[in-house]
GROMACS .gro file of C-alpha atoms in nm:
model
  162
    1UNK     CA    1   5.949  -0.749  -7.897
    2UNK     CA    2   6.305  -0.806  -7.787
    3UNK     CA    3   6.564  -0.625  -8.001
    4UNK     CA    4   6.810  -0.858  -8.173
    5UNK     CA    5   7.125  -0.916  -7.976
    6UNK     CA    6   7.462  -0.853  -8.141
    7UNK     CA    7   7.641  -1.170  -8.235
    8UNK     CA    8   8.003  -1.218  -8.152
    9UNK     CA    9   8.256  -1.407  -8.352
   10UNK     CA   10   8.404  -1.683  -8.141
   11UNK     CA   11   8.771  -1.628  -8.066
   12UNK     CA   12   9.032  -1.861  -8.206
   13UNK     CA   13   9.184  -2.108  -7.968
   14UNK     CA   14   9.531  -1.977  -7.886
   15UNK     CA   15   9.817  -2.102  -8.100
   16UNK     CA   16  10.084  -2.260  -7.884
   17UNK     CA   17  10.421  -2.392  -7.989
   18UNK     CA   18  10.669  -2.269  -8.247
   19UNK     CA   19  10.434  -2.029  -8.428
   20UNK     CA   20  10.270  -1.864  -8.126
   21UNK     CA   21  10.463  -1.535  -8.150
   22UNK     CA   22  10.423  -1.500  -8.528
   23UNK     CA   23  10.053  -1.593  -8.508
   24UNK     CA   24   9.999  -1.324  -8.242
   25UNK     CA   25  10.126  -1.067  -8.497
   26UNK     CA   26   9.942  -1.210  -8.800
   27UNK     CA   27   9.620  -1.353  -8.651
   28UNK     CA   28   9.388  -1.105  -8.821
   29UNK     CA   29   9.534  -1.202  -9.160
   30UNK     CA   30   9.583  -1.580  -9.126
   31UNK     CA   31   9.286  -1.659  -8.903
   32UNK     CA   32   9.255  -1.954  -8.670
   33UNK     CA   33   9.481  -2.259  -8.682
   34UNK     CA   34   9.324  -2.552  -8.867
   35UNK     CA   35   9.597  -2.801  -8.771
   36UNK     CA   36   9.843  -2.842  -8.488
   37UNK     CA   37  10.208  -2.776  -8.577
   38UNK     CA   38  10.363  -3.074  -8.756
   39UNK     CA   39  10.710  -3.171  -8.876
   40UNK     CA   40  10.794  -3.304  -9.220
   41UNK     CA   41  11.068  -3.316  -9.480
   42UNK     CA   42  11.111  -2.983  -9.659
   43UNK     CA   43  11.332  -2.908  -9.959
   44UNK     CA   44  11.435  -2.547 -10.014
   45UNK     CA   45  11.635  -2.362 -10.278
   46UNK     CA   46  11.722  -1.994 -10.317
   47UNK     CA   47  11.716  -1.812 -10.651
   48UNK     CA   48  11.802  -1.462 -10.771
   49UNK     CA   49  11.431  -1.373 -10.766
   50UNK     CA   50  11.296  -1.580 -10.477
   51UNK     CA   51  11.276  -1.934 -10.342
   52UNK     CA   52  11.116  -2.271 -10.399
   53UNK     CA   53  10.991  -2.505 -10.127
   54UNK     CA   54  10.864  -2.861 -10.138
   55UNK     CA   55  10.680  -2.990  -9.832
   56UNK     CA   56  10.669  -3.370  -9.829
   57UNK     CA   57  10.347  -3.406  -9.630
   58UNK     CA   58  10.159  -3.162  -9.857
   59UNK     CA   59  10.320  -3.129 -10.199
   60UNK     CA   60  10.280  -3.412 -10.446
   61UNK     CA   61  10.356  -3.298 -10.801
   62UNK     CA   62  10.371  -2.937 -10.686
   63UNK     CA   63  10.613  -2.686 -10.535
   64UNK     CA   64  10.565  -2.354 -10.363
   65UNK     CA   65  10.738  -2.064 -10.539
   66UNK     CA   66  10.802  -1.745 -10.339
   67UNK     CA   67  10.891  -1.442 -10.548
   68UNK     CA   68  11.091  -1.142 -10.427
   69UNK     CA   69  10.799  -0.911 -10.508
   70UNK     CA   70  10.615  -1.059 -10.207
   71UNK     CA   71  10.387  -1.294 -10.403
   72UNK     CA   72  10.376  -1.672 -10.403
   73UNK     CA   73  10.202  -1.949 -10.590
   74UNK     CA   74  10.168  -2.325 -10.592
   75UNK     CA   75  10.312  -2.460 -10.917
   76UNK     CA   76  10.195  -2.800 -11.040
   77UNK     CA   77  10.432  -3.022 -11.235
   78UNK     CA   78  10.479  -3.387 -11.330
   79UNK     CA   79  10.643  -3.566 -11.036
   80UNK     CA   80  11.016  -3.631 -11.058
   81UNK     CA   81  11.078  -3.995 -11.148
   82UNK     CA   82  11.379  -4.160 -10.986
   83UNK     CA   83  11.630  -4.249 -11.257
   84UNK     CA   84  11.548  -3.941 -11.466
   85UNK     CA   85  11.839  -3.705 -11.538
   86UNK     CA   86  11.913  -3.473 -11.246
   87UNK     CA   87  11.917  -3.175 -11.485
   88UNK     CA   88  11.604  -3.141 -11.699
   89UNK     CA   89  11.719  -2.888 -11.960
   90UNK     CA   90  12.094  -2.879 -12.017
   91UNK     CA   91  12.199  -2.648 -12.299
   92UNK     CA   92  12.447  -2.365 -12.356
   93UNK     CA   93  12.255  -2.138 -12.115
   94UNK     CA   94  12.180  -2.397 -11.849
   95UNK     CA   95  12.485  -2.599 -11.752
   96UNK     CA   96  12.440  -2.930 -11.573
   97UNK     CA   97  12.570  -2.788 -11.248
   98UNK     CA   98  12.407  -2.646 -10.941
   99UNK     CA   99  12.414  -2.351 -10.910
  100UNK     CA  100  12.310  -2.191 -11.147
  101UNK     CA  101  12.078  -2.472 -11.261
  102UNK     CA  102  11.838  -2.636 -11.015
  103UNK     CA  103  11.808  -3.012 -11.037
  104UNK     CA  104  11.553  -3.290 -10.994
  105UNK     CA  105  11.200  -3.167 -10.911
  106UNK     CA  106  11.289  -2.800 -10.875
  107UNK     CA  107  11.482  -2.823 -11.200
  108UNK     CA  108  11.184  -2.974 -11.382
  109UNK     CA  109  10.963  -2.684 -11.268
  110UNK     CA  110  11.229  -2.425 -11.353
  111UNK     CA  111  11.299  -2.574 -11.697
  112UNK     CA  112  10.941  -2.641 -11.803
  113UNK     CA  113  10.746  -2.345 -11.666
  114UNK     CA  114  10.876  -2.025 -11.830
  115UNK     CA  115  10.701  -1.791 -11.583
  116UNK     CA  116  10.878  -1.957 -11.289
  117UNK     CA  117  11.217  -1.949 -11.459
  118UNK     CA  118  11.188  -1.587 -11.568
  119UNK     CA  119  11.065  -1.467 -11.228
  120UNK     CA  120  11.310  -1.671 -11.018
  121UNK     CA  121  11.622  -1.643 -11.233
  122UNK     CA  122  11.921  -1.866 -11.167
  123UNK     CA  123  11.970  -2.076 -10.856
  124UNK     CA  124  12.198  -1.922 -10.594
  125UNK     CA  125  12.261  -2.253 -10.419
  126UNK     CA  126  12.161  -2.617 -10.448
  127UNK     CA  127  11.849  -2.760 -10.295
  128UNK     CA  128  11.878  -2.856  -9.930
  129UNK     CA  129  11.651  -3.078  -9.727
  130UNK     CA  130  11.563  -3.067  -9.359
  131UNK     CA  131  11.289  -3.145  -9.110
  132UNK     CA  132  11.072  -2.834  -9.112
  133UNK     CA  133  10.787  -2.735  -8.881
  134UNK     CA  134  10.461  -2.633  -9.049
  135UNK     CA  135  10.110  -2.528  -8.951
  136UNK     CA  136   9.796  -2.456  -9.152
  137UNK     CA  137   9.555  -2.170  -9.081
  138UNK     CA  138   9.217  -2.058  -9.216
  139UNK     CA  139   9.379  -1.806  -9.450
  140UNK     CA  140   9.740  -1.911  -9.470
  141UNK     CA  141  10.025  -2.138  -9.384
  142UNK     CA  142  10.344  -2.109  -9.180
  143UNK     CA  143  10.676  -2.285  -9.233
  144UNK     CA  144  10.982  -2.268  -9.006
  145UNK     CA  145  11.301  -2.326  -9.206
  146UNK     CA  146  11.618  -2.486  -9.076
  147UNK     CA  147  11.770  -2.136  -9.053
  148UNK     CA  148  11.502  -2.044  -8.798
  149UNK     CA  149  11.312  -1.810  -9.033
  150UNK     CA  150  10.934  -1.833  -9.034
  151UNK     CA  151  10.763  -1.792  -9.370
  152UNK     CA  152  10.399  -1.684  -9.360
  153UNK     CA  153  10.208  -1.756  -9.681
  154UNK     CA  154   9.875  -1.575  -9.691
  155UNK     CA  155   9.577  -1.707  -9.887
  156UNK     CA  156   9.566  -1.376 -10.077
  157UNK     CA  157   9.889  -1.469 -10.260
  158UNK     CA  158  10.125  -1.257 -10.046
  159UNK     CA  159  10.403  -1.385  -9.822
  160UNK     CA  160  10.647  -1.251  -9.567
  161UNK     CA  161  10.944  -1.372  -9.369
  162UNK     CA  162  10.922  -1.320  -8.995
   0.00000   0.00000   0.00000
């Protein structure tokens, strides 16, 4: 009888474009690309304890919260309805001004989900929007911000800025 031959795992097709360098450093963690890079509207806001992102092509009724401890999570929320107040929870501790209070969709998440508010703290700036480049991978996701930073979100709930 013929002994069984070792099987090899097929290599990923190379990632080309804006994430090629970061993918080369993170390939073993994020795996193969499952989409080509794409561009879409991104909203971003910085907080004392992290950041929130909203990616128009992917996030309906959800945001991505990145915490300063290196973890991240997708947070589901009711979608913001045009015509609703910009500030969802004005009171003595949350003035209707940005910063420190996020507004619109980010504000709704921050006001209504205590874990997000306690982990993120107050807003350091107001939400900004831009055309961001994104790419999905087997075990993660990459986002290039308008500042040129690349955020790598791993499927294991960790993230890093490259």
